CSV table of C-alpha atoms in Angstrom, one decimal:
chain,number,residue,atom,x,y,z
A,1,SER,CA,76.0,80.6,174.7
A,2,PHE,CA,75.0,79.9,171.2
A,3,HIS,CA,73.5,82.5,168.6
A,4,VAL,CA,69.6,81.2,166.8
A,5,ARG,CA,68.8,82.8,163.4
A,6,SER,CA,65.6,82.5,162.2
A,7,SER,CA,62.9,84.3,160.2
A,8,ALA,CA,61.6,85.9,163.6
A,9,PHE,CA,65.1,87.0,165.5
A,10,ASP,CA,68.4,87.0,165.2
A,11,ASP,CA,70.1,86.9,169.1
A,12,VAL,CA,72.4,85.4,171.1
A,13,PHE,CA,71.2,83.1,174.0
A,14,GLU,CA,72.6,81.5,177.1
A,15,ILE,CA,71.8,78.5,179.7
A,16,SER,CA,73.1,77.6,183.2
A,17,MET,CA,73.6,74.3,182.1
A,18,HIS,CA,76.3,72.5,180.3
A,19,GLY,CA,76.1,69.7,178.2
A,20,LEU,CA,75.1,70.0,173.7
A,21,PHE,CA,71.8,68.2,174.3
A,22,ASN,CA,71.0,70.6,177.2
A,23,VAL,CA,71.1,73.5,173.8
A,24,ASP,CA,68.8,71.4,171.3
A,25,ASN,CA,66.3,71.2,174.2
A,26,ALA,CA,67.0,75.1,174.6
A,27,LEU,CA,65.5,76.2,171.3
A,28,ALA,CA,63.1,73.6,171.2
A,29,ALA,CA,62.1,76.1,174.3
A,30,ILE,CA,62.8,78.9,171.9
A,31,THR,CA,60.7,77.2,169.0
A,32,MET,CA,57.8,76.6,170.8
A,33,THR,CA,57.3,80.4,173.8
A,34,HIS,CA,58.5,82.1,170.9
A,35,ARG,CA,55.7,80.2,169.5
A,36,LEU,CA,53.3,81.4,172.2
A,37,GLY,CA,54.3,85.2,171.7
A,38,ILE,CA,56.4,85.4,175.3
A,39,PRO,CA,58.8,87.8,174.7
A,40,LEU,CA,62.3,86.7,173.7
A,41,ASP,CA,63.6,89.4,176.6
A,42,SER,CA,61.8,87.0,178.7
A,43,ILE,CA,62.8,83.8,177.1
A,44,LYS,CA,66.5,84.7,177.7
A,45,ALA,CA,65.8,85.1,181.2
A,46,GLY,CA,64.5,81.6,181.8
A,47,LEU,CA,66.6,79.7,179.9
A,48,LYS,CA,69.2,81.6,182.0
A,49,LYS,CA,68.0,80.7,184.9
A,50,ALA,CA,67.1,77.3,183.9
A,51,ARG,CA,68.9,74.3,186.9
A,52,VAL,CA,67.5,71.4,187.4
A,53,SER,CA,69.5,70.0,190.5
A,54,GLY,CA,71.3,66.7,189.8
A,55,ARG,CA,71.3,67.5,186.2
A,56,MET,CA,74.1,68.4,184.0
A,57,GLU,CA,75.9,70.6,186.9
A,58,MET,CA,79.7,70.9,186.3
A,59,PHE,CA,82.1,71.4,189.4
A,60,THR,CA,86.2,71.7,188.9
A,61,SER,CA,88.5,71.5,191.6
A,62,ARG,CA,90.1,73.9,192.7
A,63,LYS,CA,93.9,71.8,193.7
A,64,ARG,CA,94.2,69.9,191.0
A,65,GLY,CA,92.2,71.4,187.9
A,66,PHE,CA,89.9,68.3,187.0
A,67,SER,CA,85.9,68.8,186.1
A,68,VAL,CA,83.3,67.0,187.6
A,69,ILE,CA,79.7,66.4,186.1
A,70,VAL,CA,76.6,64.7,188.3
A,71,ASP,CA,74.3,63.6,185.7
A,72,TYR,CA,71.3,61.9,186.7
A,73,ALA,CA,72.0,59.5,183.8
A,74,HIS,CA,70.4,56.0,183.7
A,75,ASN,CA,70.1,54.5,180.7
A,76,GLN,CA,71.0,54.0,177.0
A,77,MET,CA,70.0,56.7,175.4
A,78,SER,CA,71.5,59.3,178.3
A,79,PHE,CA,75.0,57.7,178.6
A,80,GLU,CA,75.0,57.5,175.2
A,81,THR,CA,73.9,60.9,174.9
A,82,LEU,CA,75.8,62.5,177.9
A,83,PHE,CA,79.2,60.4,176.9
A,84,ARG,CA,78.7,61.8,173.1
A,85,SER,CA,78.3,65.5,174.9
A,86,VAL,CA,81.2,65.2,177.0
A,87,LYS,CA,83.6,64.3,174.6
A,88,LYS,CA,83.1,67.0,171.8
A,89,GLU,CA,82.6,69.9,174.7
A,90,PHE,CA,86.5,68.0,176.4
A,91,PRO,CA,87.9,66.9,173.6
A,92,GLY,CA,91.6,65.1,174.5
A,93,ARG,CA,90.9,64.5,177.4
A,94,LYS,CA,90.0,61.2,180.1
A,95,ILE,CA,86.5,60.2,181.0
A,96,SER,CA,86.8,58.5,184.5
A,97,ILE,CA,83.0,57.1,185.0
A,98,VAL,CA,81.3,56.3,188.8
A,99,PHE,CA,77.6,54.8,188.4
A,100,GLY,CA,76.2,51.5,188.7
A,101,CYS,CA,72.7,49.8,187.9
A,102,PRO,CA,69.1,49.2,190.8
A,103,GLY,CA,68.3,45.2,191.9
A,104,GLY,CA,65.3,43.8,190.8
A,105,LYS,CA,64.7,45.9,187.3
A,106,ALA,CA,65.9,46.6,183.8
A,107,GLN,CA,68.5,44.1,184.2
A,108,GLN,CA,68.6,45.2,180.2
A,109,ARG,CA,70.3,47.9,181.0
A,110,ARG,CA,74.0,46.7,183.1
A,111,GLN,CA,75.0,45.2,179.5
A,112,GLU,CA,74.2,48.8,177.6
A,113,LEU,CA,75.7,51.0,179.9
A,114,GLY,CA,78.3,48.5,180.7
A,115,THR,CA,79.7,48.3,177.2
A,116,ILE,CA,78.6,52.0,176.9
A,117,ALA,CA,80.6,53.1,179.2
A,118,GLY,CA,83.3,50.9,177.7
A,119,ARG,CA,83.6,51.9,174.3
A,120,TYR,CA,83.9,55.9,176.0
A,121,ALA,CA,85.5,55.9,179.0
A,122,ASP,CA,89.4,55.7,180.0
A,123,ARG,CA,89.1,54.4,184.1
A,124,ILE,CA,84.9,52.2,185.1
A,125,TYR,CA,84.5,52.3,188.7
A,126,LEU,CA,81.7,50.3,189.7
A,127,THR,CA,79.5,50.4,192.5
A,128,GLU,CA,75.9,50.7,193.9
A,129,GLU,CA,73.0,52.2,193.2
A,130,ASP,CA,69.6,51.1,194.4
A,131,ALA,CA,71.0,46.8,194.9
A,132,GLY,CA,67.5,46.7,196.6
A,133,GLU,CA,67.1,42.8,198.1
A,134,GLU,CA,70.8,42.5,195.2
A,135,SER,CA,73.8,41.5,195.5
A,136,VAL,CA,75.5,44.7,194.7
A,137,THR,CA,78.8,42.0,194.0
A,138,ASP,CA,76.9,40.6,191.6
A,139,ILE,CA,75.1,43.5,189.9
A,140,CYS,CA,78.9,45.2,189.4
A,141,ARG,CA,80.2,41.8,188.0
A,142,GLU,CA,77.0,41.4,185.4
A,143,ILE,CA,78.3,44.8,184.0
A,144,ALA,CA,81.8,44.5,184.3
A,145,GLY,CA,81.8,42.1,182.2
A,146,HIS,CA,80.5,43.7,179.1
A,147,VAL,CA,82.8,46.7,180.2
A,148,ARG,CA,85.8,44.3,180.0
A,149,SER,CA,84.4,43.1,177.2
A,150,CYS,CA,85.3,46.6,175.1
A,151,GLY,CA,88.8,46.2,177.2
A,152,CYS,CA,88.3,49.6,179.5
A,153,PRO,CA,89.9,48.5,182.9
A,154,PHE,CA,87.8,49.7,185.9
A,155,GLU,CA,87.7,49.0,189.7
A,156,ILE,CA,84.3,47.1,191.4
A,157,ILE,CA,84.0,49.4,195.0
A,158,GLU,CA,80.9,48.5,196.3
A,159,ASP,CA,80.3,52.0,198.5
A,160,ARG,CA,79.1,54.5,196.6
A,161,GLY,CA,81.0,56.9,198.7
A,162,GLU,CA,83.9,55.4,198.6
A,163,ALA,CA,84.1,55.3,194.5
A,164,ILE,CA,83.2,58.5,194.6
A,165,ARG,CA,86.3,59.4,196.1
A,166,ARG,CA,88.6,56.9,194.2
A,167,ALA,CA,87.2,58.3,190.7
A,168,LEU,CA,88.1,61.7,192.6
A,169,SER,CA,91.7,60.7,193.7
A,170,SER,CA,92.8,59.8,190.9
A,171,ALA,CA,91.7,62.2,188.3
A,172,ASP,CA,94.0,65.0,186.8
A,173,ARG,CA,93.8,68.5,185.0
A,174,ASN,CA,93.5,66.1,181.9
A,175,THR,CA,89.7,64.9,183.4
A,176,VAL,CA,86.6,64.8,183.7
A,177,VAL,CA,84.7,62.2,186.2
A,178,LEU,CA,81.0,61.5,185.5
A,179,ILE,CA,79.7,60.2,188.7
A,180,THR,CA,76.2,59.0,186.9
A,181,GLY,CA,72.6,57.7,188.3
A,182,LYS,CA,71.9,59.1,191.4
A,183,GLY,CA,72.1,62.9,190.2
A,184,ARG,CA,72.1,65.3,193.4
A,185,GLU,CA,71.8,62.4,195.9
């Protein structure tokens, strides 16, 4: 929930998705819908129900108490935004991330995502993400070179399911696990 104060109203709004950047998105939506004459109650109801499968979906382990965020983040801007938001929303917690890069396209992402993850994460699990005709191992090794330059510990686990299992089994109540790139897939 967040408080919005303007010349037209002073009210509290709620959104169902985590991420401080989603508050920014909601503020833009509030501004536009209000200017279009949509009643505040309808704006509030819409924001409260808005969800996108695979976008900032939050899960919490009942037994061990760690948090998991599933998100489509797959480029420089979305990675940077995700990490900054998690650092602010979960201060003092360790961050583990499971990610990879697609094969045959967006080659620059390997450096960008590897460097960003290496800067922000405490542990990285590099894995498959639509490798196509390229070798998963080669893609992960290329990303790993950029992670290594940041000094962040990492593992290459080709099987995405196994990489997720490893990240979850290594997490404790002081950890946020990010599973990025493929959303709910």
